[in-house]
Tab-separated table of C-alpha atoms and ligand atoms in Angstrom:
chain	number	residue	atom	x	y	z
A	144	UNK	CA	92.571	92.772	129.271
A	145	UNK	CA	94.809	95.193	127.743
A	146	UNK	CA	95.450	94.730	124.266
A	147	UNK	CA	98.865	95.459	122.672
A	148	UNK	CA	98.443	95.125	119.078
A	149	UNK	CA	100.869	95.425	116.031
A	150	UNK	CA	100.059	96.455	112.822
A	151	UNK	CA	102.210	96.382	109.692
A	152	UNK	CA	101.612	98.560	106.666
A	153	UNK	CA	99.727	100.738	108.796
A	154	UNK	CA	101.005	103.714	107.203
A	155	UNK	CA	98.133	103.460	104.361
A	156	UNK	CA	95.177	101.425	102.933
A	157	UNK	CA	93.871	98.718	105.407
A	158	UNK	CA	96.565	98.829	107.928
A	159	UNK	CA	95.657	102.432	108.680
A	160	UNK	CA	92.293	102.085	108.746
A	161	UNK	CA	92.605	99.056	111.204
A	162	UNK	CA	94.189	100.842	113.172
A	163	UNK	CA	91.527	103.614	113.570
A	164	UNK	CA	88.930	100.905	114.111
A	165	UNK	CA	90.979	98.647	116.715
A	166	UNK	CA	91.939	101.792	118.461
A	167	UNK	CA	88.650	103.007	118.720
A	168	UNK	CA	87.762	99.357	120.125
A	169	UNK	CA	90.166	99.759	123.147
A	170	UNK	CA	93.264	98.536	121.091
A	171	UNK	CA	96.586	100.050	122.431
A	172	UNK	CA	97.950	99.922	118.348
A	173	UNK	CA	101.369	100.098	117.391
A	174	UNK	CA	102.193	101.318	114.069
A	175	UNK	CA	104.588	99.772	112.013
A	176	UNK	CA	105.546	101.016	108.229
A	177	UNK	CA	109.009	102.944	106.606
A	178	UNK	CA	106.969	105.910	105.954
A	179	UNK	CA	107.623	107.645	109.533
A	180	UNK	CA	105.647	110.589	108.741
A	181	UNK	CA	102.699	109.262	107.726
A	182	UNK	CA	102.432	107.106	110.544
A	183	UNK	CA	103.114	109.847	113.025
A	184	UNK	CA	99.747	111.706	111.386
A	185	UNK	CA	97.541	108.633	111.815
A	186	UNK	CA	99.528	108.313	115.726
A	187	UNK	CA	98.421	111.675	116.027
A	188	UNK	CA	94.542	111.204	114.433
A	189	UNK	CA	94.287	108.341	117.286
A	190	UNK	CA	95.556	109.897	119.810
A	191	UNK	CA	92.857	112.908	119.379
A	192	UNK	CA	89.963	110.699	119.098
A	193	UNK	CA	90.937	109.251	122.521
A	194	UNK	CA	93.217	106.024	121.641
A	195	UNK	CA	96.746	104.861	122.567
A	196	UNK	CA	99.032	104.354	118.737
A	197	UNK	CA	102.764	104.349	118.834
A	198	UNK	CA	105.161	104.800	115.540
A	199	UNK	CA	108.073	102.332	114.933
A	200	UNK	CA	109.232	102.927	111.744
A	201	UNK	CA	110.301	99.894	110.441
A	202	UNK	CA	111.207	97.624	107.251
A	203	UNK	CA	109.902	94.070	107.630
A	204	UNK	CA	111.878	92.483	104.963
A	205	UNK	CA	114.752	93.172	107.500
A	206	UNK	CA	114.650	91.016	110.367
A	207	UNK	CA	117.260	93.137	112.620
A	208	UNK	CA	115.117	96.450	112.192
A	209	UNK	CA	111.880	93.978	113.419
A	210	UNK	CA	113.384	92.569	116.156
A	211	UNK	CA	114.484	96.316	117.473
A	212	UNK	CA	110.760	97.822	116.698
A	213	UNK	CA	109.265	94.725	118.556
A	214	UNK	CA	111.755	94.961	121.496
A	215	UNK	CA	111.151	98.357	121.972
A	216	UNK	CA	107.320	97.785	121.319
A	217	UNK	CA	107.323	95.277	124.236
A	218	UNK	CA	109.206	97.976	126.307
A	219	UNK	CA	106.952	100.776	125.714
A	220	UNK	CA	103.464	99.121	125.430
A	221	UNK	CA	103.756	95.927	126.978
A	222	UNK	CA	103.471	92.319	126.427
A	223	UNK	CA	102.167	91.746	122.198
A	224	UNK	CA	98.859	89.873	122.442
A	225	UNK	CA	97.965	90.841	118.847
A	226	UNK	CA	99.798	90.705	115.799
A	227	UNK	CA	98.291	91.958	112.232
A	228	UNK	CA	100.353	90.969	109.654
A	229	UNK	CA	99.256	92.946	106.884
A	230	UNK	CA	102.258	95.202	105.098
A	231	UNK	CA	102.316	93.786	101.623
A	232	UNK	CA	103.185	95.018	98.314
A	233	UNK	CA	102.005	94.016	94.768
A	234	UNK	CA	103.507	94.440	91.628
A	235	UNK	CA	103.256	92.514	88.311
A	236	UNK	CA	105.611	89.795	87.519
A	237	UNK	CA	104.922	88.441	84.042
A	238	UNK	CA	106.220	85.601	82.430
A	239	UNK	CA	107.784	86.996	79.862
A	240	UNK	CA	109.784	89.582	81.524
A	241	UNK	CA	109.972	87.363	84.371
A	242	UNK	CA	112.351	88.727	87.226
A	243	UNK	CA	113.955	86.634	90.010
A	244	UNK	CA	114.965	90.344	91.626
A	245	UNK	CA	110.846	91.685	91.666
A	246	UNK	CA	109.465	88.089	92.628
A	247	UNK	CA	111.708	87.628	95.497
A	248	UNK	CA	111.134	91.726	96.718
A	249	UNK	CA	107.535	90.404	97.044
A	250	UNK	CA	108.229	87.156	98.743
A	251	UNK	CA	110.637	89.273	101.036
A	252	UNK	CA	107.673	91.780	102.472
A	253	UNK	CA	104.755	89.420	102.014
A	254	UNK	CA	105.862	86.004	103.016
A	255	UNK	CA	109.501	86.818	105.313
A	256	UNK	CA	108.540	90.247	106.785
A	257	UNK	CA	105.310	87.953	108.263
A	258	UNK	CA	107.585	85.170	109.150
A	259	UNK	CA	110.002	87.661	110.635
A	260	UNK	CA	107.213	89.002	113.019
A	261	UNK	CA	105.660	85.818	113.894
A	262	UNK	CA	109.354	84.351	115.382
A	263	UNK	CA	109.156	87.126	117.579
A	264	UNK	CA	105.808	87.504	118.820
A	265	UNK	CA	105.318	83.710	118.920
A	266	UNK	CA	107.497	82.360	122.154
A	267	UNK	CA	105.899	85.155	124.045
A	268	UNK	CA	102.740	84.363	123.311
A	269	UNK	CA	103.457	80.877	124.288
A	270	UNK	CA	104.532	81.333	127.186
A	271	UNK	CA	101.401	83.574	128.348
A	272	UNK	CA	99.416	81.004	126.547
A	273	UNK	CA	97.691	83.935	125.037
A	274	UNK	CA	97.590	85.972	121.848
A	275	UNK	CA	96.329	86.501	118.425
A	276	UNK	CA	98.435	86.429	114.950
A	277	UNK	CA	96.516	87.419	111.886
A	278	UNK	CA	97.545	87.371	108.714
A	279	UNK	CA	96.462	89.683	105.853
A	280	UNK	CA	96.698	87.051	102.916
A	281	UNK	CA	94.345	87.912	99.911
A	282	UNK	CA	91.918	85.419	97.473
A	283	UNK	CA	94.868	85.579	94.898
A	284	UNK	CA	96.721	83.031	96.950
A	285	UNK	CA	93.901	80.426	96.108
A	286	UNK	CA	94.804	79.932	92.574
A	287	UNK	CA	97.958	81.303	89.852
A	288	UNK	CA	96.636	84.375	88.431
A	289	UNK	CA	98.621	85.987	85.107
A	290	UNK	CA	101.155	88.435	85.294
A	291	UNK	CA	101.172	88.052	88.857
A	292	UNK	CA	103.573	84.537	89.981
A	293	UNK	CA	105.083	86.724	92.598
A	294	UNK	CA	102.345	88.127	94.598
A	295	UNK	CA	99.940	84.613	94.302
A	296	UNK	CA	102.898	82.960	95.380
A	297	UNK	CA	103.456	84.918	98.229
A	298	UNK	CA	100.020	84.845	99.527
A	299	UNK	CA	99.631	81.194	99.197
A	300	UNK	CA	102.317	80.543	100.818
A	301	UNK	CA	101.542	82.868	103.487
A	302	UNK	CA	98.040	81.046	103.916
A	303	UNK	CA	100.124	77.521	103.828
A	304	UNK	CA	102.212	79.157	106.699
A	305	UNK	CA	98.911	80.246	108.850
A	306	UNK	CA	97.403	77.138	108.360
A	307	UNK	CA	99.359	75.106	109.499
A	308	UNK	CA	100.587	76.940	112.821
A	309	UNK	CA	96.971	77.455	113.211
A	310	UNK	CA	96.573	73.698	113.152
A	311	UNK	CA	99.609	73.148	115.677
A	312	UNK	CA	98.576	76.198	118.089
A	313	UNK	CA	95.087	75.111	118.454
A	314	UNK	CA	95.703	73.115	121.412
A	315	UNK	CA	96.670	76.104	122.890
A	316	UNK	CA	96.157	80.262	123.654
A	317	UNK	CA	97.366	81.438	120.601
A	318	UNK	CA	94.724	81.834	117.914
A	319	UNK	CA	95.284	81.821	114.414
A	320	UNK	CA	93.137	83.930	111.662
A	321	UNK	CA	93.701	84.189	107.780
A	322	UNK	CA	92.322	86.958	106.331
A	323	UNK	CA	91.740	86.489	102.299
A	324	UNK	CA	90.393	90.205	100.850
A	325	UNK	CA	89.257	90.405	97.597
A	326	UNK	CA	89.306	93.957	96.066
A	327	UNK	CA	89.567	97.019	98.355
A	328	UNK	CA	89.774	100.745	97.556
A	329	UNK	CA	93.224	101.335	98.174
A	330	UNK	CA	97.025	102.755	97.135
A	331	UNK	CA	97.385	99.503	96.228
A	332	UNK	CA	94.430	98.775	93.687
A	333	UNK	CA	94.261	102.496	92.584
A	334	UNK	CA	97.091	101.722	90.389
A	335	UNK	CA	94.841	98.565	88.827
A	336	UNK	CA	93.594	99.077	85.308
A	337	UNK	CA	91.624	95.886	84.934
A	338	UNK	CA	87.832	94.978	86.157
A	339	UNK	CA	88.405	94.386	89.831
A	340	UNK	CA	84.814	92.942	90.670
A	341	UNK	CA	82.665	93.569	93.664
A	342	UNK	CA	85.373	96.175	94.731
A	343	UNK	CA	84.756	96.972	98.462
A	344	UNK	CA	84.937	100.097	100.340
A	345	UNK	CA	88.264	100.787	103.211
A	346	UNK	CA	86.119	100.982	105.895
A	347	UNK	CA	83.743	98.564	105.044
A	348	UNK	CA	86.454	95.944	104.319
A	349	UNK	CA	87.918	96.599	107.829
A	350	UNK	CA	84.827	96.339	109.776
A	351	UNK	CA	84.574	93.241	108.520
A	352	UNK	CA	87.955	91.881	109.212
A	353	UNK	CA	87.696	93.394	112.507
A	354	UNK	CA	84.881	91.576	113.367
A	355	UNK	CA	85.994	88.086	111.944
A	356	UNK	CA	89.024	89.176	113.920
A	357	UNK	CA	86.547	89.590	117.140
A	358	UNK	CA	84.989	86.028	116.611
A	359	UNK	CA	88.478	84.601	115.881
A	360	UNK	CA	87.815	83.285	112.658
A	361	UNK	CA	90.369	80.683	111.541
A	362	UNK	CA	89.961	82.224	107.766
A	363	UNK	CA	87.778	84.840	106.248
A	364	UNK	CA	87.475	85.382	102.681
A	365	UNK	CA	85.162	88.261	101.016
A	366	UNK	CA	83.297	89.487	99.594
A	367	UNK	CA	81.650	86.252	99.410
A	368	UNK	CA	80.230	86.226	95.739
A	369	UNK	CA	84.049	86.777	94.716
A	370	UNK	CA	85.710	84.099	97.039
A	371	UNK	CA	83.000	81.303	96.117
A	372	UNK	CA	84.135	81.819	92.615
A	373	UNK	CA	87.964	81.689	94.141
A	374	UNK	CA	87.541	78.807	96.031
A	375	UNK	CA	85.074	76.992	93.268
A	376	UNK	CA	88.212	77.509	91.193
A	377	UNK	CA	90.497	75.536	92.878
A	378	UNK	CA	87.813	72.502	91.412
A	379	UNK	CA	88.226	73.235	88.242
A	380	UNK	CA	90.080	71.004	85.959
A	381	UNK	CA	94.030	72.619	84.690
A	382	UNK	CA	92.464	73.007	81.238
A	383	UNK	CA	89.346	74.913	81.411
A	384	UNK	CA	91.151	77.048	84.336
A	385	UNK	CA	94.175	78.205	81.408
A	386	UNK	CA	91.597	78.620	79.024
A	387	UNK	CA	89.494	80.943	81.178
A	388	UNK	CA	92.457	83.136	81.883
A	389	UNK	CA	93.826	82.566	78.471
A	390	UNK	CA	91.370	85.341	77.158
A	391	UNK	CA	92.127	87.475	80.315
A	392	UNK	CA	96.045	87.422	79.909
A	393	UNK	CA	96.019	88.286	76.226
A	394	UNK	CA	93.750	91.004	77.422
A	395	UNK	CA	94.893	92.417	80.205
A	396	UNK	CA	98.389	94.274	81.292
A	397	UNK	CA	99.892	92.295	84.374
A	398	UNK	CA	98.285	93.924	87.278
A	399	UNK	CA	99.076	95.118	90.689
A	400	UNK	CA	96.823	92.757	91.787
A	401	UNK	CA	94.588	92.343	94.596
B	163	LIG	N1	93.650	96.415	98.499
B	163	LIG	C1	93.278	95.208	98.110
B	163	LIG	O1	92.435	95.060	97.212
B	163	LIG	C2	93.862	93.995	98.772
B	163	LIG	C3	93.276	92.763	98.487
B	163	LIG	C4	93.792	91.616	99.048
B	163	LIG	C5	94.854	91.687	99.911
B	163	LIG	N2	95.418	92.889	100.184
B	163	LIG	C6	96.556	92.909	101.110
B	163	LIG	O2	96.291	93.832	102.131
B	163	LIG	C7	97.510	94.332	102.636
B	163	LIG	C8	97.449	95.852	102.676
B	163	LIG	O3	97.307	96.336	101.360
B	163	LIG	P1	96.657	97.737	100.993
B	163	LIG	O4	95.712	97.502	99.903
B	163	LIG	O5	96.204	98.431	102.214
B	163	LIG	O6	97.930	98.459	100.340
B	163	LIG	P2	98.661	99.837	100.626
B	163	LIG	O7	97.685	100.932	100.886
B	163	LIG	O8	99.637	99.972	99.522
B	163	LIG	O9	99.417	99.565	102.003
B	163	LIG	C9	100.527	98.720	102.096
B	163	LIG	C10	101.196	98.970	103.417
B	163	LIG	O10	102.330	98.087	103.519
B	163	LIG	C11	103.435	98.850	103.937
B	163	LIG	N3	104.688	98.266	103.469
B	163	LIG	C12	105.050	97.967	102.200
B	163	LIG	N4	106.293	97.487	102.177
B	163	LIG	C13	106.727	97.486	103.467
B	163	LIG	C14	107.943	97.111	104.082
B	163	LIG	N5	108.969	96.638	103.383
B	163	LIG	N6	108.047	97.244	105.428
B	163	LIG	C15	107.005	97.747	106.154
B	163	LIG	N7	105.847	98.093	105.623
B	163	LIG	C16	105.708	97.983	104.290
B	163	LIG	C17	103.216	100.239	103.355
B	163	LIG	O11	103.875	101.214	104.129
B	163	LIG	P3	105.256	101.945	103.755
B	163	LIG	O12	105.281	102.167	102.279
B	163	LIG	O13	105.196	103.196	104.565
B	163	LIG	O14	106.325	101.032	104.238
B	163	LIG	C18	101.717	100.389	103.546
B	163	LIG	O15	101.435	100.867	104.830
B	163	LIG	C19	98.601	93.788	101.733
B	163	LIG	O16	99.201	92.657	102.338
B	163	LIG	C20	97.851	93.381	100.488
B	163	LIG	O17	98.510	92.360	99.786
B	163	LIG	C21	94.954	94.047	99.642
């Protein structure tokens, strides 16, 4: 079966290097980001090593410019059996300073630049009773984290979202998978100046959401030592949580976060 699949943020960090790995797996990829040229030099990396990647350069905190890119995706490449929802930004939002402006920027590429793909990809999918959406959602949407009320919210919301169309779609062809990184070498945590524990790899992060993408994993969190802690966390009483992270805000400057 031929597989169409979308990729957003696939201009740098995990995106990118999904790319390389799904098209190297047979993966016609489409490349989705605003940074045109950089997406045109990964198009262009694919395309020597032997794959199929097409650039639509695209916002997906506007819906319009979506909806075009995915037409036009549909036109060029063909029916959209996968989509990897994984363009996301971080930035600190403390309390103290705290921003409606910065908070909702976040929610608007993280949480409705996912939503915006999914209502398009979804009916079609439907209707073919086949298809996969994946979300790239990270182990900070488990619990709040300091400095960062934007970007938590945003993923946990996004894994509320996944769940529960993965929980309504299960009946039929469309699977639903959740992926919940901890920390990755990336743009993204290169800007970090706190501990970020058990720090993985790119590549080695995107083999293995590749292959829980394979098995069609409802949700994969890792590394595991770091999202046992994570999910342990969400067990632990209101008051020894704040303390813990007490010590950590007073400590730390509000990160980009993972
Ligand atoms: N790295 C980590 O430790 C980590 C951990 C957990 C979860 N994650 C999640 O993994 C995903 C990828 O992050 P990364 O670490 O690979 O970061 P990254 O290297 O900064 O990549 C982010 C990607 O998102 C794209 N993007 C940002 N805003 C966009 C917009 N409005 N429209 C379209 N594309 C947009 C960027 O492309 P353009 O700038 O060209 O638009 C870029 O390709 C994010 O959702 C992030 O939250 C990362």
């Amino acid at each position: 079966m031929n597989h169409v699949t979308v990729i957003t943020g696939a201009s740098s960090g995990i995106g990118a290097e999904l790319a390389r790995q799904l098209a190297s797996a047979g993966h016609s990829v489409a490349l989705l980001a605003r940074r045109e040229v950089a997406l045109k030099r990964l198009a262009e990396e694919i395309t020597q090593a032997g794959g199929h990647a097409e650039v639509f350069s695209v916002d997906v905190s506007d819906q319009d410019a979506v909806v075009d890119a995915m037409d036009k995706i549909e036109t060029q490449m063909g029916p959209i059996t996968t989509l990897v929802a994984n363009a996301g930004i971080g930035d600190s939002t403390p309390a103290k300073k705290f921003n409606s402006d910065k908070v909702e920027r976040i929610i608007r590429v993280n949480l409705l630049g996912v939503i915006y793909c999914i209502d398009y990809v979804l009916p079609g999918m439907l209707e073919r009773d086949h298809g996969h959406i994946v979300g790239i959602g990270s182990l900070a949407g488990y619990r709040g984290l300091p400095g960062s009320a934007g970007y938590c919210a945003s993923k946990a919301g996004l894994a509320a979202l996944l769940e529960s169309l993965r929980i309504e779609l299960q009946t039929t062809g469309v699977a639903v998978t959740t992926i919940c990184p901890g920390f990755v070498k990336t743009p993204l945590t290169e800007r970090n100046h706190h501990p970020m524990p058990f720090i993985l790899e790119l590549d080695d992060a995107t083999r293995r959401i590749v292959k829980a993408m394979d098995k069609k994993r409802t949700e994969y969190a890792f590394p595991w030592p770091l999202a046992f802690t994570v999910k342990l966390a969400r067990f632990v009483p209101n008051w020894i949580y704040d303390r813990i992270l007490r010590n950590q805000s007073a400590q730390k400057e509000p990160s980009k976060t993972n």
